[in-house]
mmCIF file of C-alpha atoms and ligand atoms in Angstrom:
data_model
loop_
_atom_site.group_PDB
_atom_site.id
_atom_site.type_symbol
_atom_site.label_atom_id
_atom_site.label_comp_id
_atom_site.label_asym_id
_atom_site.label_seq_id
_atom_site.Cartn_x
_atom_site.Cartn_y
_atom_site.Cartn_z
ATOM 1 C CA UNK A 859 -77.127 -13.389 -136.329
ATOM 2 C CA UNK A 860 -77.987 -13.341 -132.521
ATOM 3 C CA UNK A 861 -81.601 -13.822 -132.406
ATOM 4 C CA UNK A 862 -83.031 -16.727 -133.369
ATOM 5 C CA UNK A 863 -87.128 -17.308 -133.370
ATOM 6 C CA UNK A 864 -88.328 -21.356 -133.905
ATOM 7 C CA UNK A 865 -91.480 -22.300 -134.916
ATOM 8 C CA UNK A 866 -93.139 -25.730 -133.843
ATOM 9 C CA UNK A 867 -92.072 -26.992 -130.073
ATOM 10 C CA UNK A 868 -92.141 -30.727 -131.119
ATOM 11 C CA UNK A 869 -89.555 -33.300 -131.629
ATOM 12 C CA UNK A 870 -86.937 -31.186 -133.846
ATOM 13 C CA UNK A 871 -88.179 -27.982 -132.639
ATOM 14 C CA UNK A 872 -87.122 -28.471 -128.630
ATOM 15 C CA UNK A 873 -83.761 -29.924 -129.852
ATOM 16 C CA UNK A 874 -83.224 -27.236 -132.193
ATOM 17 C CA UNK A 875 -84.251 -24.724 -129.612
ATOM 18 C CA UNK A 876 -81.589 -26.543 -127.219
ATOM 19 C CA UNK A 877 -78.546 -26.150 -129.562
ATOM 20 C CA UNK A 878 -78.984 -22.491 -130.329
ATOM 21 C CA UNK A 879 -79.324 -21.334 -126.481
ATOM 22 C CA UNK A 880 -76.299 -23.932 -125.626
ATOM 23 C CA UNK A 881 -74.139 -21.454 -128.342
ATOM 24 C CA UNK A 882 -75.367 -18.352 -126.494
ATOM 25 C CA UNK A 883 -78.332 -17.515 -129.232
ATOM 26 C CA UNK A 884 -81.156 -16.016 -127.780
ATOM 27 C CA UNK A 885 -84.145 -17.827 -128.960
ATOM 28 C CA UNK A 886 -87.723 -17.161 -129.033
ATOM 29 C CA UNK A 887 -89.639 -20.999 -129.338
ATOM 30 C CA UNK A 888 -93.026 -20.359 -130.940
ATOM 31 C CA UNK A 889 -95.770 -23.058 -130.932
ATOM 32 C CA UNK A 890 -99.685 -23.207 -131.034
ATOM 33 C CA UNK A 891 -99.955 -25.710 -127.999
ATOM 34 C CA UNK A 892 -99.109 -24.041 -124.617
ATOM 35 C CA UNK A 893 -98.727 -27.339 -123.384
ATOM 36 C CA UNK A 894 -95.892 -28.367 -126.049
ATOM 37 C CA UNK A 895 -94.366 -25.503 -124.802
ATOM 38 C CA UNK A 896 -94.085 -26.625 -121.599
ATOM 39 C CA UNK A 897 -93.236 -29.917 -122.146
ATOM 40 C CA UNK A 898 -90.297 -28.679 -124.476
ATOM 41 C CA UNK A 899 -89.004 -26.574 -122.020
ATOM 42 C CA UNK A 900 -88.690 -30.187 -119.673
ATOM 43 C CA UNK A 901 -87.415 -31.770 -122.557
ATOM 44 C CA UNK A 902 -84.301 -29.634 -122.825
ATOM 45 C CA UNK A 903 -84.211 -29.147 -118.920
ATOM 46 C CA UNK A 904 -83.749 -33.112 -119.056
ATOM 47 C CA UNK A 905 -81.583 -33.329 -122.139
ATOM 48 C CA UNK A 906 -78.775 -30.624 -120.631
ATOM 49 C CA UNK A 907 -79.177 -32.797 -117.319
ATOM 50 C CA UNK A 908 -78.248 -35.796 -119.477
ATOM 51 C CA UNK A 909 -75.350 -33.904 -120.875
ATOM 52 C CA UNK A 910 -74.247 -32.613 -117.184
ATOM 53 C CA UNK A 911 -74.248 -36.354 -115.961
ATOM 54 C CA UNK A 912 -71.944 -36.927 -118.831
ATOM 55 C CA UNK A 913 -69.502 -34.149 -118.078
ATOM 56 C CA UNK A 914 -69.945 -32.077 -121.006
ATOM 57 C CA UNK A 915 -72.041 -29.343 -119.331
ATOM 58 C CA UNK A 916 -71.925 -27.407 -115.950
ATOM 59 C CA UNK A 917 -74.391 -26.433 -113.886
ATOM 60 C CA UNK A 918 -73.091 -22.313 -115.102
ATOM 61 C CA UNK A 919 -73.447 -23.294 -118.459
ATOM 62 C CA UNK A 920 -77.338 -24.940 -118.083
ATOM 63 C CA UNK A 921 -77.781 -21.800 -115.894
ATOM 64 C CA UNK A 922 -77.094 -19.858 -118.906
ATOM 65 C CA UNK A 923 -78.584 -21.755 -121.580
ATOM 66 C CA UNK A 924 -81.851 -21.663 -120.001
ATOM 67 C CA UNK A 925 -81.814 -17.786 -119.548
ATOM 68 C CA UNK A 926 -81.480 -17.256 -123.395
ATOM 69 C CA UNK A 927 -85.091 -18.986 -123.915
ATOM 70 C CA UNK A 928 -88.090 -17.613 -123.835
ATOM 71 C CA UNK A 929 -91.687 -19.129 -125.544
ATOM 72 C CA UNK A 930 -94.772 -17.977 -127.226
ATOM 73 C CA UNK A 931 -98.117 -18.789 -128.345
ATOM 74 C CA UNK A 932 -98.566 -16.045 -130.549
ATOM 75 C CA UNK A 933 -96.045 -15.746 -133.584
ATOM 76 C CA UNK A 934 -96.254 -12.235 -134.084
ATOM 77 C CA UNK A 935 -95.006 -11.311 -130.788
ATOM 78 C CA UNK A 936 -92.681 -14.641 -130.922
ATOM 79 C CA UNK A 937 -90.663 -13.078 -134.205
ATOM 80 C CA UNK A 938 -90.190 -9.755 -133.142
ATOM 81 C CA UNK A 939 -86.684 -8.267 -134.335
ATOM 82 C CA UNK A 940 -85.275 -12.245 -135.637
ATOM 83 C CA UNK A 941 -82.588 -12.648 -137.677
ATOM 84 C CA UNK A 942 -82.775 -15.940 -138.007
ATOM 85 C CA UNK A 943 -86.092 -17.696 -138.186
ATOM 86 C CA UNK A 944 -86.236 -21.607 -138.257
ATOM 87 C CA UNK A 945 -89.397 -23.524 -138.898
ATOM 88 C CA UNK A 946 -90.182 -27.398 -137.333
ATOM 89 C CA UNK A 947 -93.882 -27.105 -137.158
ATOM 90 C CA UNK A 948 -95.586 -30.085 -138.762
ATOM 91 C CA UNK A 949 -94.876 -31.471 -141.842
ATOM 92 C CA UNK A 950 -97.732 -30.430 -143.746
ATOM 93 C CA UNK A 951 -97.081 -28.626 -146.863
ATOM 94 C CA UNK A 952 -100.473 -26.245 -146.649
ATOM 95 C CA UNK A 953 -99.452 -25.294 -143.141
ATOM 96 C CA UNK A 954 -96.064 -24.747 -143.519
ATOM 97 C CA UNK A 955 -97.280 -22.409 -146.413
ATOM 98 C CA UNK A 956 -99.637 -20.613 -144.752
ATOM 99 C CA UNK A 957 -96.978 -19.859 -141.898
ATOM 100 C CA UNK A 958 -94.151 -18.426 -144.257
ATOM 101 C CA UNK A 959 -96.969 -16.424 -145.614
ATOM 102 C CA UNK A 960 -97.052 -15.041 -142.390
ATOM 103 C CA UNK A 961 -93.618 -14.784 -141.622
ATOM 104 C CA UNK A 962 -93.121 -12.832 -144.650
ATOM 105 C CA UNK A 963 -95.559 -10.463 -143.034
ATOM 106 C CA UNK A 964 -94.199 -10.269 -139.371
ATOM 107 C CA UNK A 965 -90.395 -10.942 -139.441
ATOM 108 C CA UNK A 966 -88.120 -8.141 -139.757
ATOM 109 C CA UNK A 967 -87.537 -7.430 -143.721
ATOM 110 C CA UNK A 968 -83.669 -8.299 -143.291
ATOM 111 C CA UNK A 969 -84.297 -11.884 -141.037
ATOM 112 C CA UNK A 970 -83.848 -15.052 -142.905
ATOM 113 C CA UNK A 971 -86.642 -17.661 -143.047
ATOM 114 C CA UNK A 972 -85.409 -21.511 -142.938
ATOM 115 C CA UNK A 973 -87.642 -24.527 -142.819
ATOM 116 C CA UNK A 974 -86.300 -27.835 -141.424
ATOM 117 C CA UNK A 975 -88.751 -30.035 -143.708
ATOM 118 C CA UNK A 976 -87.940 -33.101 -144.198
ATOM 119 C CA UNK A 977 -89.396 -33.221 -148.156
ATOM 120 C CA UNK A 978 -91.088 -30.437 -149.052
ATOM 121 C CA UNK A 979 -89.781 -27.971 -151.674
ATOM 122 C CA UNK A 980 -88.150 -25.292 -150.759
ATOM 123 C CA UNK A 981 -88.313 -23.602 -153.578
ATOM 124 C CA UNK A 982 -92.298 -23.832 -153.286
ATOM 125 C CA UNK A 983 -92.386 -22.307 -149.751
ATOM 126 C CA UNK A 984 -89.833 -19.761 -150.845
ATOM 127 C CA UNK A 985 -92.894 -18.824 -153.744
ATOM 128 C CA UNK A 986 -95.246 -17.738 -151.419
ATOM 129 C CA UNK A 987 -92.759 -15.065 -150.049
ATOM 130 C CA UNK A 988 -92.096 -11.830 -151.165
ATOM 131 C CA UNK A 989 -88.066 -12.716 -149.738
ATOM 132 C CA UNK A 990 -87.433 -15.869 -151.916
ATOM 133 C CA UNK A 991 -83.826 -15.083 -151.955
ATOM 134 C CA UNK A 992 -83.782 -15.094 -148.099
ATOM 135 C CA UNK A 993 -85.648 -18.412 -147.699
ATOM 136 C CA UNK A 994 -83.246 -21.489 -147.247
ATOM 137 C CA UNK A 995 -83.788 -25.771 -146.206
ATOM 138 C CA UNK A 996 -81.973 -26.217 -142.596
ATOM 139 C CA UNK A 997 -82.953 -29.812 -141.931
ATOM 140 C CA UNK A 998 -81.332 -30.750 -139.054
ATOM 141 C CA UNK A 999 -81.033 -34.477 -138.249
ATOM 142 C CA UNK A 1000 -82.756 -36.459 -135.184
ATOM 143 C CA UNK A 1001 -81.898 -35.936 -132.066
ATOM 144 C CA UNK A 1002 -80.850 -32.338 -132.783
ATOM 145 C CA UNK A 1003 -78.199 -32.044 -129.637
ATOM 146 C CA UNK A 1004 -76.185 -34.935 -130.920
ATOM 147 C CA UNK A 1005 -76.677 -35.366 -134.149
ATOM 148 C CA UNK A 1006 -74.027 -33.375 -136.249
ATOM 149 C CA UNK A 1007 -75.155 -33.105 -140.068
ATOM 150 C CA UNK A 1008 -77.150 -30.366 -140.966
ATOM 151 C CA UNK A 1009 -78.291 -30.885 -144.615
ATOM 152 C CA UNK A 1010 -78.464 -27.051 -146.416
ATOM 153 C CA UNK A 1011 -80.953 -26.530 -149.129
ATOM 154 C CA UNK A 1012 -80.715 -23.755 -151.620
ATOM 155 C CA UNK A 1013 -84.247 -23.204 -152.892
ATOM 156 C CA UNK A 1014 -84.028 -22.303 -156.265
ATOM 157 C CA UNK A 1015 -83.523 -18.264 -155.611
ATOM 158 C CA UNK A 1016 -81.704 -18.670 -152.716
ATOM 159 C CA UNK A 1017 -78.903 -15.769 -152.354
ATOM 160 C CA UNK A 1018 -75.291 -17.272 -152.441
ATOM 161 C CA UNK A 1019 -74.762 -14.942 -149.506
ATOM 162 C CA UNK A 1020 -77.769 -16.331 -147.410
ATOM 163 C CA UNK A 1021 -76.136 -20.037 -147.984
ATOM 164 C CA UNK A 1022 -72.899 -18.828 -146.578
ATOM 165 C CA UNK A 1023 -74.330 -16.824 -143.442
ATOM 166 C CA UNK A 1024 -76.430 -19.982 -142.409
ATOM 167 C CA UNK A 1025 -73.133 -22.151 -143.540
ATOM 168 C CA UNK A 1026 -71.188 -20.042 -140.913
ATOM 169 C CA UNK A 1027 -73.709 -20.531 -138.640
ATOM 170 C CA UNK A 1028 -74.256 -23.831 -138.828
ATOM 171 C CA UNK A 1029 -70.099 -24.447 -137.791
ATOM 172 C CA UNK A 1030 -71.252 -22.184 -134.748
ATOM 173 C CA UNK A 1031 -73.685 -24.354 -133.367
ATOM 174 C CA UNK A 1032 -71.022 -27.197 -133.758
ATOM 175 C CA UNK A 1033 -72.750 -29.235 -136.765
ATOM 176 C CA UNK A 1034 -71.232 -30.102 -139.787
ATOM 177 C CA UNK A 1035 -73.039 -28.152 -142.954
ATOM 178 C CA UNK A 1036 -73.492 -29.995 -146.486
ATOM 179 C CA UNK A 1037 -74.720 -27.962 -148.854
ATOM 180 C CA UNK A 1038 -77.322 -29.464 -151.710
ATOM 181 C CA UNK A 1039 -80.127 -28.075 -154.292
ATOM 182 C CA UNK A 1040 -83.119 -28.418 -153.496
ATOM 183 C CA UNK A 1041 -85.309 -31.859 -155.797
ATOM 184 C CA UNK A 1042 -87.028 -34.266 -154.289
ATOM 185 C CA UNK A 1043 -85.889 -35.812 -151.054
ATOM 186 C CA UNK A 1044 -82.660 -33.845 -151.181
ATOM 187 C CA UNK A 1045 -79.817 -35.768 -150.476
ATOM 188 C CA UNK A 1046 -80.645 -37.726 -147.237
ATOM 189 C CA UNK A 1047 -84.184 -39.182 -147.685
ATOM 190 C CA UNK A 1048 -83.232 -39.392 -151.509
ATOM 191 C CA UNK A 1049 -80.734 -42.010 -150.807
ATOM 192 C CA UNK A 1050 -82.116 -43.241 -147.820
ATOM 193 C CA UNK A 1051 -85.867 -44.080 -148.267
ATOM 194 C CA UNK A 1052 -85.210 -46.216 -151.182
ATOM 195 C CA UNK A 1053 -83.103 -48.072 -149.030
ATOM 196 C CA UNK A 1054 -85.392 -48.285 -146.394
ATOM 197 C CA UNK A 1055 -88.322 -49.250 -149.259
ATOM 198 C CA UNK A 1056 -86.058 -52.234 -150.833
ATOM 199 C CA UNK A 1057 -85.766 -53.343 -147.220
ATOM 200 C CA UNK A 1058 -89.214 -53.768 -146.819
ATOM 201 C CA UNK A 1059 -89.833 -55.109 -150.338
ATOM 202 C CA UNK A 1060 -87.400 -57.862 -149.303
ATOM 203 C CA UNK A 1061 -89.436 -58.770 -145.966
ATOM 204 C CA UNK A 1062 -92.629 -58.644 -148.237
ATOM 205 C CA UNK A 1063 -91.151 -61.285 -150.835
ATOM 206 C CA UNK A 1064 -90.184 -63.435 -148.417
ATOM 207 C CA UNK A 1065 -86.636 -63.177 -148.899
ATOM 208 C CA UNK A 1066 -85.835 -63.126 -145.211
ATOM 209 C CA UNK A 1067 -86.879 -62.173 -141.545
ATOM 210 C CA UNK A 1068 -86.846 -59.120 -139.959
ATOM 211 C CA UNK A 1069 -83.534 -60.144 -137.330
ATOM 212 C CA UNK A 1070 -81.811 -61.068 -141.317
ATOM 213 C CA UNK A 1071 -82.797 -58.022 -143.158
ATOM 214 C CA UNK A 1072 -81.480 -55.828 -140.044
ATOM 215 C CA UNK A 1073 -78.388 -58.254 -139.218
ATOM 216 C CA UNK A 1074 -76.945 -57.778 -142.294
ATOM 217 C CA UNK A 1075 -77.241 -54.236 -142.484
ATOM 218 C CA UNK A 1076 -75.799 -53.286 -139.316
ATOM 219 C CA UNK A 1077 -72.862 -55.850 -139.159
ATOM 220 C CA UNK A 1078 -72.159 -56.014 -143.353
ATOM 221 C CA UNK A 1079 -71.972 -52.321 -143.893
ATOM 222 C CA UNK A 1080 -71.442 -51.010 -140.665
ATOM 223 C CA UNK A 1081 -74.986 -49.300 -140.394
ATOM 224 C CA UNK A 1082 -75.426 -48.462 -136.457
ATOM 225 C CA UNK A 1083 -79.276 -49.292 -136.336
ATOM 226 C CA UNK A 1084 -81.059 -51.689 -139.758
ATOM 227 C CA UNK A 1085 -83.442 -49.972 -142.010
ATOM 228 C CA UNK A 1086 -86.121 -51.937 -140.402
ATOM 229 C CA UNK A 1087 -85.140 -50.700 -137.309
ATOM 230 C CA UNK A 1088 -84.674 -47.183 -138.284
ATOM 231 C CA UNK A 1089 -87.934 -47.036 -139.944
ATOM 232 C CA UNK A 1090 -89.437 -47.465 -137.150
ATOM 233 C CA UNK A 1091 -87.763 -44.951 -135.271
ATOM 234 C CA UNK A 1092 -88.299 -42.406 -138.045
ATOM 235 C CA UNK A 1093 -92.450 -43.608 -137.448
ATOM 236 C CA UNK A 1094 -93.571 -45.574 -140.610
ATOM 237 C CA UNK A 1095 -96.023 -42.373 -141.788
ATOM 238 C CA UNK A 1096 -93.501 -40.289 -142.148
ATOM 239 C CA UNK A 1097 -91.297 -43.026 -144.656
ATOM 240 C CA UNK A 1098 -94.503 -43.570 -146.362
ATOM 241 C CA UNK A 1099 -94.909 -39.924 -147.445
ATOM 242 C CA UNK A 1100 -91.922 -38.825 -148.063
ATOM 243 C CA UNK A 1101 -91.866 -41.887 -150.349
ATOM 244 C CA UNK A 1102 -94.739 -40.719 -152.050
ATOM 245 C CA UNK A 1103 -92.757 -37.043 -152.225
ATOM 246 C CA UNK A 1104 -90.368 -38.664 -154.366
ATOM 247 C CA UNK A 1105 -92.454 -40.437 -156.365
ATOM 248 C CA UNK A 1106 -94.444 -37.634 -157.364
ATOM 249 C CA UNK A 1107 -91.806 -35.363 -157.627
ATOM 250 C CA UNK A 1108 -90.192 -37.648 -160.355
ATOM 251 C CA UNK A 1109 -92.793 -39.166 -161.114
ATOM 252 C CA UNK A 1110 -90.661 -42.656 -161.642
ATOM 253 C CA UNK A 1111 -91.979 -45.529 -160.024
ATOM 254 C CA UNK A 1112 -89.208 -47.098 -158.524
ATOM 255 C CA UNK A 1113 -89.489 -44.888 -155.569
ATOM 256 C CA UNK A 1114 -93.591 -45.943 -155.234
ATOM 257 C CA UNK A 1115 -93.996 -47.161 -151.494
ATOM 258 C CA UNK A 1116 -93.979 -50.608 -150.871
ATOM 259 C CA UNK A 1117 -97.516 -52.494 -150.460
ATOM 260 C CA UNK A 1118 -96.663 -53.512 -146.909
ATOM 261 C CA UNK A 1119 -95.681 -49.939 -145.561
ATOM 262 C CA UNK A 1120 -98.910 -48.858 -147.245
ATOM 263 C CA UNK A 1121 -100.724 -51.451 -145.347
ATOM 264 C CA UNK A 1122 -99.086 -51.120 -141.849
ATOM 265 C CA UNK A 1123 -99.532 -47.415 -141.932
ATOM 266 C CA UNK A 1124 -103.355 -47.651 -143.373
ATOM 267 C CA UNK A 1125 -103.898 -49.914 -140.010
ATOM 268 C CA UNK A 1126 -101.674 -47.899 -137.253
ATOM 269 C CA UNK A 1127 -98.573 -49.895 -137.205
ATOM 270 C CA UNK A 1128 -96.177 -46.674 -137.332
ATOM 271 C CA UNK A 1129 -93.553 -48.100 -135.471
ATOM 272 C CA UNK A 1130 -91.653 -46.490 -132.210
ATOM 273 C CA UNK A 1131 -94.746 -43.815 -131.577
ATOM 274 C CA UNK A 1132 -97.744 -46.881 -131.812
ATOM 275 C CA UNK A 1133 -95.632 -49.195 -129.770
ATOM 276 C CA UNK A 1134 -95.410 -51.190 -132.739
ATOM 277 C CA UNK A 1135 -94.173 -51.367 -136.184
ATOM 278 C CA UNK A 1136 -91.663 -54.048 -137.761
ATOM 279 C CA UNK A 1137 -90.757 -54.317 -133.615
ATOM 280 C CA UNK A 1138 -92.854 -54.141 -130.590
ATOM 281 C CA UNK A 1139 -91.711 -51.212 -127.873
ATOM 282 C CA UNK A 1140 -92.743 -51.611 -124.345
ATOM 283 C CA UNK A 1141 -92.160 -48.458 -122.454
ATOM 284 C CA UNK A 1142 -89.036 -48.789 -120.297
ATOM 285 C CA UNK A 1143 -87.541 -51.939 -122.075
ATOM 286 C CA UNK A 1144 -84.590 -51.460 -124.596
ATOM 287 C CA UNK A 1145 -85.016 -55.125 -125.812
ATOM 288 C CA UNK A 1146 -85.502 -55.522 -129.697
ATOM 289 C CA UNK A 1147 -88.703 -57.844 -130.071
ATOM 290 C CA UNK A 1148 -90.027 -58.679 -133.406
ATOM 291 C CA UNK A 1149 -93.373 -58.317 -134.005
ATOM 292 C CA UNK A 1150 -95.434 -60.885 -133.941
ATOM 293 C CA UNK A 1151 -96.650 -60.532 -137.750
ATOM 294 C CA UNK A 1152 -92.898 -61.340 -138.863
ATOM 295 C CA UNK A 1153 -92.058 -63.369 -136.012
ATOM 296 C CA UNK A 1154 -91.901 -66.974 -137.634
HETATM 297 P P1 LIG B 1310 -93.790 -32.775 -134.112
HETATM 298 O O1 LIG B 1310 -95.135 -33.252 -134.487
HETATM 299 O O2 LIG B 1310 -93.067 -33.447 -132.997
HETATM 300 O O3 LIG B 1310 -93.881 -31.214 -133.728
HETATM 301 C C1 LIG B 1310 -94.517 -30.262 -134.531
HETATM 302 C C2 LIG B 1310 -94.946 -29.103 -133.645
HETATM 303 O O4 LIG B 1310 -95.431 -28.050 -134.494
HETATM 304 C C3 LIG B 1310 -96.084 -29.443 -132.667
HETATM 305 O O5 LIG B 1310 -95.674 -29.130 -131.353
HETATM 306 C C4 LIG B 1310 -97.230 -28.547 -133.138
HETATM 307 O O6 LIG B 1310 -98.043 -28.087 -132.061
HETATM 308 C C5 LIG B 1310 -96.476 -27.407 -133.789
HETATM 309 N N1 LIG B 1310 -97.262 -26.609 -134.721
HETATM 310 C C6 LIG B 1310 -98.203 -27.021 -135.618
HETATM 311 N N2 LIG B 1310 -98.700 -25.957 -136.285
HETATM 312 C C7 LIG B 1310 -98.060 -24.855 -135.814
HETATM 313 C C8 LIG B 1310 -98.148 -23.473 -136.123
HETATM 314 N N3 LIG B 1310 -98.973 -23.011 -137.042
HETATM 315 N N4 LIG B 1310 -97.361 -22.622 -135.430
HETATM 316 C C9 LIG B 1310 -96.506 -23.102 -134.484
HETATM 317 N N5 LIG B 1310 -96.391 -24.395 -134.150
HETATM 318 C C10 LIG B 1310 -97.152 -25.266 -134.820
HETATM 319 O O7 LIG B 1310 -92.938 -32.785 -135.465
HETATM 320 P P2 LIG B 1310 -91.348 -32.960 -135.619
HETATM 321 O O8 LIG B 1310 -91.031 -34.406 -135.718
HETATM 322 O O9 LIG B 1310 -90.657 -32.112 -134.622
HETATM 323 O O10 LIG B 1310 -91.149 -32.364 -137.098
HETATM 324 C C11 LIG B 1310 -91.080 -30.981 -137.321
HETATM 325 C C12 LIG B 1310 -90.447 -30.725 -138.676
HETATM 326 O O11 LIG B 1310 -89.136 -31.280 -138.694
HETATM 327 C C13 LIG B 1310 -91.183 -31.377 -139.851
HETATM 328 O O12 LIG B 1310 -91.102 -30.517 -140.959
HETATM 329 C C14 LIG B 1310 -90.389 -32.649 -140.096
HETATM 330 O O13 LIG B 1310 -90.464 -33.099 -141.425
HETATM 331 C C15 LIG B 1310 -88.994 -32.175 -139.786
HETATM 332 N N6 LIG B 1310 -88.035 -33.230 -139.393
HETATM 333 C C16 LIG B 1310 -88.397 -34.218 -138.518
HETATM 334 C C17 LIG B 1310 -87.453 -35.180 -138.142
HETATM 335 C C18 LIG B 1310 -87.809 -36.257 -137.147
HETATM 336 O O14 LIG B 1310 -87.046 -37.240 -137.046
HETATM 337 N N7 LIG B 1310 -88.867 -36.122 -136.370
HETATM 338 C C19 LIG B 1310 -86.150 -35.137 -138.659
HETATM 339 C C20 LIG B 1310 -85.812 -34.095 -139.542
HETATM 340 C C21 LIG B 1310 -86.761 -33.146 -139.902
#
C-alpha cells in the first residue's frame, strides 16, 4: 500500500493525514469544507514544527512530508487509484453510510475501505458495500502523531488477509496494532465509558468533588489525566452517545448515561470545545479550574 486517500479534515483526520506523509505515504485528504482543508494543512505545518523544536524532525524531513499531501473537495477525484482509504468524517452513522456507499462506487475495486469510528458498527458500514470483506475499523487514538494504539476492528466479513495488510501497516506508521471484533464500543470505549459514567454517577450522588473523583484516579491507579478530566477532553457529546451506543447495542442498562451527562450536554456544557464542562478552559491558561456548579 502506497497511496493512501482520508476522508474528513477534522481533528483525527489532519493527524491521521500527518502520520501517513511522515512514513513517506502519499496521501490524498478529502473533506467537504475548503476551509478545513486549509486549516488542516496549518495544523500539521504546526504540529511537524512542534516535533522539529523537539529534535525529532528536520527541516528535509518536513520538506518531504509536506510534498506527499495533496487535498480535495471532491471525493471522486480525491480517491483516484487508493489502496488504502481511511474515513474520519463525522461521527454520524447515516453519513458515514452514505459515504462508503460511495466509496464502494469510486475507489479502485482492489483498495481497502477503513473507518476510524469511534462506535459505530463496522460490520453495518461494511453492509452497505458490495467489498464487505475489504472493509475494516482503524480507530486511531487522539492526538494521532503521538498517540501509539491503533485499535483494529474486524467487521464481521472482514478477510483475515485484509487484517494482516492493515496490521503490517499499522507497525509502518510506528503505532502499536491490537486487534478486536467488532460489538459495541469495541475494546476501548467498552471499558472506558463505563468508567468515565461511574465517575460521574459518583459526583452526582454526592460521594465526592470533582478535585477527589480525579485525585484518586490519577495518583491511585496511575491514570495520566481523571475521567472527569478526560471527559472533557473527549467533549461530553461524544461520551454521551457512545454511551447510548452501548446501551442499545446490548441493550443492558448498566451502560445507560448518567442523568447529569444527559443534563450538561442537553444545556451546552461539553467540556474542552464549550470552554466548559466538569472544568472551565480559558484560552491560553493550562490551569485546572473547577467549575463553578461543583465548586463547593
Ligand atoms: P471533526 O468534527 O473534527 O472532523 C470531521 C470532519 O469531517 C469535518 O472537517 C467535516 O467537514 C468532515 N466531513 C463531514 N462530512 C464529510 C463528507 N461527506 N466528506 C468529507 N468530509 C466530511 O471530527 P473528529 O473528531 O476528527 O472525528 C472524526 C472521526 O474520528 C469520527 O468518526 C470520530 O468518532 C472518530 N474519532 C474521534 C476521536 C477524537 O478524539 N476526536 C478519537 C477517535 C476516533
Amino acid at each position: 500500500m502506497h497511496k493512501v486517500s482520508v476522508i474528513g479534515a477534522g481533528t483525527m483526520g489532519n493527524g491521521i493525514a500527518h502520520v501517513f506523509i511522515q512514513n513517506g505515504f502519499t496521501v490524498n485528504l478529502i473533506d467537504v469544507n475548503a476551509a478545513q482543508l486549509e486549516k488542516a494543512i496549518q495544523t500539521i505545518e504546526k504540529n511537524i514544527d512542534r516535533q522539529i523544536a523537539k529534535g525529532a524532525v528536520t527541516e528535509e524531513q518536513r520538506k518531504n512530508a509536506l510534498a506527499n499531501l495533496t487535498t480535495f473537495t471532491d471525493m471522486a477525484l480525491g480517491v483516484q487509484g487508493a489502496d488504502l482509504v481511511v474515513e474520519a468524517a463525522t461521527e454520524n452513522i447515516d453519513l458515514k453510510l452514505n459515504i462508503f456507499k460511495q466509496l464502494d462506487s469510486l475507489a479502485p475495486a482492489n483498495a481497502v475501505l477503513a473507518t476510524n469510528t469511534s462506535s459505530i458498527s463496522i460490520t453495518r458500514i461494511a453492509a452497505v458495500t458490495k467489498r464487505a470483506s475489504q472493509v475494516i475499523g482503524m480507530h486511531f487514538m487522539n492526538p494521532v502523531p503521538v498517540m501509539k494504539l491503533v485499535e483494529i476492528i474486524n467487521g464481521y466479513a472482514t478477510a483475515q488477509t485484509i487484517t494482516d495488510a492493515i496490521v503490517a501497516l499499522s507497525k509502518q506508521l510506528g503505532k502499536v496494532p491490537c486487534v478486536v471484533n467488532d460489538y459495541p464500543g469495541f475494546i476501548a470505549n467498552r471499558i472506558l465509558m463505563p468508567m468515565i459514567n461511574e465517575a460521574i454517577y459518583s459526583l452526582y450522588e454526592g460521594i465526592a468533588g470533582v478535585n477527589e473523583i480525579d485525585t484518586i484516579m490519577k495518583l491511585g491507579m496511575a491514570h495520566p489525566m481523571g475521567p472527569l478530566q478526560l471527559a472533557d477532553f473527549i467533549g461530553l457529546d461524544t461520551c454521551h452517545a457512545i454511551l447510548n451506543v452501548l446501551y442499545e447495542g446490548f441493550g443492558n442498562p448498566k451502560y445507560a448515561p448518567c442523568p447529569l451527562l444527559t443534563n450538561m450536554v442537553t444545556a451546552g456544557y461539553l467540556g474542552v470545545k464549550t470552554g466548559e464542562g466538569f472544568y472551565k478552559y480559558t484560552a491560553g491558561s493550562k490551569e485546572l479550574v473547577v467549575s463553578d456548579r461543583f465548586s463547593s
